[in-house]
Short mmCIF file of C-alpha atoms in Angstrom, two decimals:
data_model
loop_
_atom_site.label_atom_id
_atom_site.label_comp_id
_atom_site.label_asym_id
_atom_site.label_seq_id
_atom_site.Cartn_x
_atom_site.Cartn_y
_atom_site.Cartn_z
CA MET A 54 -2.24 -54.48 -50.45
CA VAL A 55 -4.43 -51.52 -49.54
CA VAL A 56 -3.92 -50.13 -46.06
CA LYS A 57 -6.99 -48.62 -44.54
CA LEU A 58 -6.34 -45.56 -42.41
CA LYS A 59 -8.25 -45.49 -39.17
CA ARG A 60 -10.61 -42.59 -38.80
CA PRO A 61 -10.16 -40.53 -35.67
CA LYS A 62 -12.69 -41.43 -33.06
CA PRO A 63 -15.46 -38.85 -32.58
CA LEU A 64 -14.57 -38.42 -28.88
CA LEU A 65 -10.95 -37.60 -29.75
CA ILE A 66 -12.09 -35.03 -32.30
CA ILE A 67 -14.34 -33.41 -29.70
CA ILE A 68 -11.51 -33.31 -27.13
CA ILE A 69 -9.08 -31.75 -29.63
CA PHE A 70 -11.74 -29.22 -30.64
CA LEU A 71 -12.47 -28.26 -27.03
CA ILE A 72 -8.77 -27.92 -26.15
CA THR A 73 -8.23 -25.72 -29.21
CA LEU A 74 -11.30 -23.64 -28.33
CA PHE A 75 -10.16 -23.14 -24.72
CA LEU A 76 -6.70 -22.14 -25.90
CA ILE A 77 -8.16 -19.58 -28.31
CA ILE A 78 -10.45 -18.18 -25.60
CA GLY A 79 -7.56 -18.05 -23.13
CA VAL A 80 -5.26 -16.22 -25.55
CA PHE A 81 -8.06 -13.83 -26.54
CA GLY A 82 -8.86 -13.11 -22.88
CA TYR A 83 -5.21 -12.50 -22.09
CA LEU A 84 -4.74 -10.08 -25.00
CA CYS A 85 -7.90 -8.19 -24.02
CA SER A 86 -6.88 -7.84 -20.37
CA SER A 87 -5.01 -4.92 -18.81
CA THR A 88 -1.24 -4.74 -19.11
CA ASN A 89 -0.90 -4.14 -15.36
CA TYR A 90 -4.09 -4.47 -13.32
CA LYS A 91 -2.39 -3.15 -10.15
CA SER A 92 -1.09 0.05 -11.75
CA LYS A 93 -2.57 3.38 -10.70
CA ASP A 94 -0.20 5.51 -12.75
CA LYS A 95 -1.90 7.89 -15.16
CA ILE A 96 -0.65 8.08 -18.75
CA GLU A 97 -1.52 11.03 -20.95
CA ILE A 98 -2.22 10.23 -24.61
CA GLU A 99 -2.89 12.82 -27.30
CA ILE A 100 -4.82 11.70 -30.38
CA THR A 101 -4.77 14.40 -33.02
CA SER A 102 -7.33 14.83 -35.79
CA GLY A 103 -6.64 12.54 -38.75
CA THR A 104 -4.73 9.93 -36.75
CA SER A 105 -5.47 6.50 -38.22
CA THR A 106 -6.58 3.45 -36.25
CA SER A 107 -3.22 1.82 -36.95
CA GLU A 108 -1.37 4.87 -35.64
CA ILE A 109 -3.52 4.94 -32.50
CA ALA A 110 -2.80 1.24 -32.01
CA ASN A 111 0.95 1.97 -32.28
CA ILE A 112 0.71 4.78 -29.71
CA LEU A 113 -1.18 2.61 -27.24
CA LYS A 114 1.26 -0.29 -27.69
CA ASP A 115 4.28 2.00 -27.24
CA LYS A 116 2.80 3.28 -23.98
CA LYS A 117 2.19 -0.33 -22.88
CA LEU A 118 -1.57 0.23 -22.60
CA ILE A 119 -2.53 -2.65 -24.90
CA LYS A 120 -0.95 -6.05 -25.58
CA SER A 121 -1.84 -6.46 -29.25
CA GLU A 122 -2.13 -3.83 -31.97
CA LEU A 123 -3.77 -6.37 -34.28
CA LEU A 124 -6.48 -7.22 -31.75
CA PHE A 125 -7.10 -3.51 -31.08
CA LYS A 126 -7.61 -2.82 -34.79
CA ALA A 127 -9.82 -5.90 -35.18
CA TYR A 128 -11.93 -4.89 -32.17
CA VAL A 129 -12.43 -1.37 -33.55
CA LYS A 130 -13.37 -2.74 -37.00
CA ILE A 131 -15.71 -5.51 -35.79
CA TYR A 132 -17.65 -3.13 -33.52
CA ASN A 133 -17.45 -0.25 -36.00
CA VAL A 134 -16.06 2.09 -33.33
CA LYS A 135 -15.46 5.73 -34.26
CA LEU A 136 -12.36 6.93 -32.42
CA LYS A 137 -12.34 10.59 -31.40
CA ALA A 138 -9.38 12.95 -31.43
CA ALA A 139 -8.66 14.37 -27.97
CA THR A 140 -6.24 14.23 -25.05
CA TYR A 141 -6.87 11.25 -22.80
CA ILE A 142 -5.70 10.02 -19.41
CA PHE A 143 -5.40 6.25 -19.36
CA SER A 144 -4.10 3.69 -16.86
CA LYS A 145 -2.37 0.35 -17.47
CA SER A 146 -5.04 -1.18 -15.23
CA MET A 147 -7.64 -0.54 -17.97
CA ASN A 148 -8.50 -3.43 -20.28
CA LEU A 149 -8.92 -3.23 -24.05
CA LYS A 150 -12.69 -2.68 -23.91
CA GLU A 151 -12.37 0.16 -21.39
CA ILE A 152 -9.73 1.91 -23.50
CA VAL A 153 -11.78 1.62 -26.69
CA ASN A 154 -14.89 2.87 -24.87
CA GLU A 155 -13.01 5.98 -23.74
CA LEU A 156 -11.71 6.61 -27.26
CA GLU A 157 -15.26 6.30 -28.56
CA LYS A 158 -16.76 8.64 -25.94
CA GLY A 159 -14.12 11.32 -26.32
CA SER A 160 -11.76 13.00 -23.91
CA ASN A 161 -11.80 12.27 -20.20
CA TYR A 162 -8.89 14.62 -19.67
CA ASN A 163 -8.99 16.96 -16.71
CA PRO A 164 -6.23 19.60 -16.85
CA ASN A 165 -6.87 20.45 -13.19
CA LEU A 166 -6.40 16.88 -11.97
CA ILE A 167 -4.01 16.66 -9.02
CA LYS A 168 -1.99 13.71 -7.75
CA LEU A 169 -1.30 13.18 -4.05
CA THR A 170 1.22 10.52 -3.05
CA PHE A 171 1.26 9.41 0.57
CA LYS A 172 4.23 7.18 1.37
CA GLU A 173 4.31 4.12 3.57
CA GLY A 174 5.86 4.66 6.98
CA GLU A 175 5.13 8.39 7.13
CA ARG A 176 3.16 10.24 9.79
CA VAL A 177 -0.04 12.25 9.68
CA THR A 178 2.11 15.38 9.91
CA ASP A 179 3.95 14.31 6.75
CA TYR A 180 0.64 13.74 4.98
CA ALA A 181 -0.58 17.15 6.12
CA LYS A 182 2.45 18.73 4.45
CA VAL A 183 1.69 16.94 1.18
CA ILE A 184 -1.93 18.12 1.28
CA SER A 185 -0.97 21.72 2.09
CA VAL A 186 1.56 21.84 -0.77
CA LYS A 187 -0.61 20.19 -3.41
CA THR A 188 -4.03 21.66 -2.55
CA ASN A 189 -5.55 24.96 -1.47
CA ASN A 190 -5.70 23.84 2.17
CA SER A 191 -3.25 25.30 4.66
CA TYR A 192 -1.14 23.03 6.87
CA GLU A 193 -2.88 24.43 9.96
CA SER A 194 -6.35 23.70 8.58
CA VAL A 195 -5.34 20.15 7.65
CA ILE A 196 -4.01 19.45 11.15
CA ALA A 197 -7.13 21.02 12.65
CA THR A 198 -9.30 18.59 10.66
CA PHE A 199 -7.18 15.64 11.79
CA LYS A 200 -7.79 16.75 15.38
CA ASP A 201 -11.48 17.61 15.03
CA TYR A 202 -13.08 15.13 17.44
CA ASN A 203 -16.61 15.84 16.20
CA TYR A 204 -15.46 14.83 12.75
CA ILE A 205 -13.54 11.82 14.09
CA ASN A 206 -16.67 10.63 15.90
CA SER A 207 -18.64 10.83 12.65
CA LEU A 208 -15.99 8.66 10.98
CA ILE A 209 -16.14 6.06 13.77
CA SER A 210 -19.83 5.57 13.06
CA LYS A 211 -19.07 5.18 9.34
CA TYR A 212 -16.09 2.80 9.27
CA TRP A 213 -16.12 -0.59 10.99
CA PHE A 214 -12.38 -0.58 11.71
CA LEU A 215 -12.42 2.73 13.62
CA SER A 216 -13.24 2.49 17.31
CA SER A 217 -13.37 4.65 20.42
CA ALA A 218 -9.73 3.60 21.06
CA ILE A 219 -8.60 6.40 18.75
CA LEU A 220 -10.34 9.00 20.94
CA ASP A 221 -7.91 8.57 23.84
CA PRO A 222 -6.69 12.10 24.69
CA ASN A 223 -3.09 10.84 24.89
CA ILE A 224 -3.15 9.93 21.20
CA TYR A 225 -1.55 12.69 19.16
CA TYR A 226 -3.53 12.15 15.94
CA PRO A 227 -6.59 9.83 16.06
CA LEU A 228 -6.29 8.69 12.43
CA GLU A 229 -2.57 7.90 12.59
CA GLY A 230 -2.08 4.39 11.22
CA TYR A 231 -5.51 4.25 9.57
CA LEU A 232 -4.74 6.19 6.39
CA ALA A 233 -3.85 3.88 3.50
CA PRO A 234 -0.57 4.94 1.86
CA ASP A 235 -1.05 5.20 -1.90
CA THR A 236 -1.26 7.61 -4.83
CA TYR A 237 -4.63 9.30 -5.17
CA TYR A 238 -6.13 11.60 -7.81
CA PHE A 239 -8.57 14.42 -7.19
CA ASP A 240 -10.38 16.76 -9.57
CA ASN A 241 -8.61 19.95 -8.53
CA LYS A 242 -6.76 21.82 -5.79
CA ASP A 243 -10.01 22.83 -4.11
CA VAL A 244 -10.53 19.28 -2.83
CA SER A 245 -11.50 19.31 0.85
CA VAL A 246 -9.41 17.70 3.57
CA THR A 247 -12.38 15.53 4.53
CA GLU A 248 -12.68 14.17 0.98
CA ILE A 249 -9.00 13.25 1.01
CA ILE A 250 -9.26 11.59 4.41
CA GLU A 251 -12.32 9.57 3.51
CA THR A 252 -10.82 8.49 0.19
CA MET A 253 -7.84 7.11 2.14
CA LEU A 254 -10.10 5.46 4.71
CA ASN A 255 -12.10 3.85 1.89
CA GLU A 256 -8.87 2.39 0.57
CA MET A 257 -7.93 1.15 4.04
CA ASN A 258 -11.34 -0.48 4.27
CA LYS A 259 -10.51 -2.49 1.13
CA LYS A 260 -7.13 -3.51 2.55
CA LEU A 261 -8.51 -4.61 5.92
CA GLU A 262 -11.66 -6.32 4.67
CA LYS A 263 -9.83 -9.59 3.95
CA TYR A 264 -8.53 -9.66 7.53
CA LYS A 265 -11.85 -8.76 9.16
CA SER A 266 -12.52 -12.14 10.77
CA SER A 267 -8.91 -12.42 12.02
CA LEU A 268 -8.82 -8.90 13.43
CA GLY A 269 -12.00 -9.03 15.49
CA ASP A 270 -11.74 -6.25 18.07
CA LYS A 271 -7.93 -6.06 17.77
CA VAL A 272 -7.74 -3.63 14.84
CA HIS A 273 -6.16 -0.81 16.85
CA GLU A 274 -3.63 -3.15 18.45
CA ARG A 275 -2.68 -4.80 15.14
CA LEU A 276 -2.32 -1.49 13.28
CA THR A 277 -0.19 -0.20 16.13
CA MET A 278 2.10 -3.22 15.81
CA ALA A 279 2.10 -2.86 12.01
CA SER A 280 3.20 0.76 12.30
CA ILE A 281 6.16 -0.21 14.51
CA VAL A 282 7.43 -3.02 12.27
CA GLU A 283 6.97 -0.77 9.24
CA LEU A 284 9.87 1.29 10.60
CA GLU A 285 11.82 -1.54 12.23
CA GLY A 286 11.78 -3.96 9.27
CA THR A 287 12.37 -3.75 5.54
CA ASN A 288 10.30 -6.58 4.05
CA ILE A 289 7.50 -9.02 4.84
CA THR A 290 9.92 -11.74 6.01
CA ASN A 291 11.80 -9.77 8.64
CA ARG A 292 8.69 -7.88 9.69
CA LYS A 293 6.97 -11.17 10.52
CA MET A 294 10.05 -12.19 12.53
CA ILE A 295 10.12 -8.87 14.39
CA VAL A 296 6.44 -9.14 15.34
CA GLY A 297 7.26 -12.58 16.72
CA VAL A 298 10.06 -11.06 18.82
CA PHE A 299 7.82 -8.27 20.11
CA ASN A 300 5.09 -10.76 21.01
CA ASN A 301 7.68 -12.79 22.97
CA ARG A 302 8.79 -9.70 24.89
CA ILE A 303 5.23 -8.71 25.76
CA ASN A 304 4.40 -12.26 26.88
CA LYS A 305 7.45 -12.23 29.17
CA GLY A 306 6.50 -8.87 30.69
CA MET A 307 9.40 -7.01 29.07
CA ASN A 308 9.49 -3.54 27.59
CA LEU A 309 9.02 -3.62 23.84
CA GLY A 310 12.13 -1.42 23.72
CA SER A 311 11.49 -0.09 20.21
CA ASP A 312 13.51 3.03 19.40
CA VAL A 313 11.08 4.13 16.69
CA THR A 314 8.35 4.55 19.31
CA THR A 315 10.65 6.92 21.21
CA TYR A 316 11.09 9.11 18.15
CA TYR A 317 7.35 9.28 17.63
CA GLY A 318 6.65 9.99 21.29
CA LEU A 319 8.97 12.98 21.03
CA GLN A 320 7.64 13.85 17.56
CA ALA A 321 11.28 13.85 16.49
CA ALA A 322 12.57 13.13 12.99
CA MET A 323 14.44 9.85 12.64
CA THR A 324 17.54 11.53 11.25
CA SER A 325 19.96 11.31 14.18
CA ASP A 326 20.53 9.44 17.43
CA LEU A 327 18.74 10.42 20.62
CA THR A 328 20.22 11.08 24.04
CA THR A 329 19.87 8.73 27.01
CA GLU A 330 17.44 11.19 28.59
CA GLU A 331 15.33 11.31 25.45
CA PHE A 332 15.18 7.52 25.22
CA ALA A 333 13.93 7.48 28.81
CA SER A 334 11.26 10.16 28.22
CA ILE A 335 7.86 9.35 29.68
CA ASN A 336 4.87 9.32 27.31
CA SER A 337 2.25 6.86 26.12
CA TYR A 338 4.21 5.96 22.99
CA ASN A 339 7.78 5.42 24.19
CA THR A 340 8.18 1.69 24.79
CA ARG A 341 11.64 2.22 26.26
CA ALA A 342 10.28 4.25 29.15
CA VAL A 343 9.72 3.12 32.72
CA GLY A 344 6.11 2.07 33.17
CA MET A 345 5.79 0.57 29.68
CA VAL A 346 6.63 -2.98 30.78
CA GLY A 347 4.64 -5.46 28.69
CA LYS A 348 2.77 -2.63 26.99
CA MET A 349 2.17 -1.52 23.43
CA PRO A 350 2.23 2.16 22.47
CA ILE A 351 -1.13 3.87 22.89
CA GLY A 352 -1.58 3.98 19.12
CA PRO A 353 0.11 3.69 15.72
CA ILE A 354 3.26 5.72 15.05
CA CYS A 355 2.98 5.90 11.26
CA ASN A 356 0.79 4.71 8.41
CA PRO A 357 1.88 1.15 7.57
CA SER A 358 2.17 -0.79 4.33
CA ASP A 359 0.18 -3.89 3.39
CA SER A 360 3.13 -6.14 4.25
CA SER A 361 3.41 -4.69 7.76
CA ILE A 362 -0.32 -5.19 8.36
CA GLU A 363 -0.03 -8.79 7.21
CA ALA A 364 3.03 -9.29 9.43
CA SER A 365 1.19 -7.96 12.48
CA ILE A 366 -1.66 -10.42 11.90
CA SER A 367 0.39 -13.46 10.84
CA PRO A 368 3.80 -13.25 12.57
CA THR A 369 6.58 -15.83 12.42
CA LEU A 370 6.78 -17.75 15.68
CA ASN A 371 10.30 -17.78 17.14
CA ASP A 372 12.08 -17.83 20.51
CA TYR A 373 14.12 -14.64 20.11
CA LEU A 374 13.85 -11.70 22.50
CA PHE A 375 16.17 -9.19 20.82
CA PHE A 376 17.03 -7.93 17.36
CA VAL A 377 19.21 -5.18 15.94
CA ALA A 378 19.69 -3.81 12.44
CA ASP A 379 22.83 -2.43 10.82
CA LYS A 380 22.99 0.49 8.41
CA HIS A 381 22.63 -1.91 5.45
CA GLY A 382 19.26 -3.16 6.65
CA ASN A 383 20.55 -6.52 7.84
CA ILE A 384 18.72 -7.71 10.96
CA PHE A 385 20.28 -9.94 13.61
CA TYR A 386 18.23 -11.87 16.19
CA THR A 387 19.45 -12.98 19.61
CA LYS A 388 17.98 -14.72 22.64
CA THR A 389 19.77 -13.04 25.55
CA ASN A 390 20.74 -9.51 26.48
CA GLN A 391 24.41 -10.56 26.51
CA GLU A 392 24.18 -11.88 22.94
CA HIS A 393 22.40 -8.71 21.89
CA ASP A 394 25.05 -6.42 23.39
CA GLN A 395 27.76 -8.48 21.73
CA LYS A 396 26.06 -8.18 18.35
CA VAL A 397 25.67 -4.40 18.77
CA ALA A 398 29.40 -4.15 19.60
CA GLU A 399 30.27 -6.17 16.47
CA ILE A 400 28.15 -3.93 14.26
CA LYS A 401 29.74 -0.78 15.69
CA ALA A 402 33.23 -2.26 15.35
CA LYS A 403 32.61 -2.85 11.65
CA GLY A 404 31.42 0.74 11.21
CA ASP A 405 27.95 -0.51 10.26
CA TRP A 406 26.01 1.21 13.05
CA ILE A 407 23.00 3.09 11.69
CA TRP A 408 24.17 6.52 12.89
#
């Protein structure tokens, strides 16, 4: 008896072919993509004369700049790319095509390139120190630029998220809270303070653009809140909770009572405890002072991270009115002043008080 095998149906063949094709395209796309699209770190690569394509592929793979040595070599061969010996500066955010294009063009290396890192939660004065150390600008000239109201006015007309709110004479530094913390690269030490500032504002523009409809005319208020929770919280979860607590206090006509605003109002470093008199000091930032009932500080007290900005815009609703953190970063929420005082006493009794 002869058994006839059924031929696969044409539709099934087409489906299998398309699935296989999509898988191949997907794998190819993945291998051609960057190894870390978020990375801004710069990696120096030296390609000496006589280095083979295989050796270059090995170097790039070792530095985690490409995902596949085989694909790199195939790409170079298919497109008949001539790789040039030179010293290069690459980033893990570059894809395969971008890396090969640079190797074909020749060196993009700039020996005078400088890197400026501005940390989250730091003040304009901290940023001014970084600029004065890393560039040919003095600390005094940097601060003078940050306080140049003619210049600030020109920026307000240029950036949608800057408003006349930052021109209040009681604000120490108009751009506090508006400078995006990040690592930036500039051609050399002669970079101007204005170029640095506007590079940071351009980055902040990118960060805030997705929140534009939610922010409306509340940018200054939300960045002020973000700057407070940047220093009060440690992650997106507890920062959202803390914003919820602060909103509850404001709605009930209570002082915000945030210690970090006191430190900023005094322009004091957060390295030791303050006295009772200092906590009661009167200024437009100190939310523990008399006269600050139901009020926010006049402006931001540091330059906040993305997570703090998100927290200020999308807080976690809760019914707490108090919170306190121990020296380990644990945060405890309470509903009454009595519960709060009890929790503070417990933390101190355990030796976990922050100071």
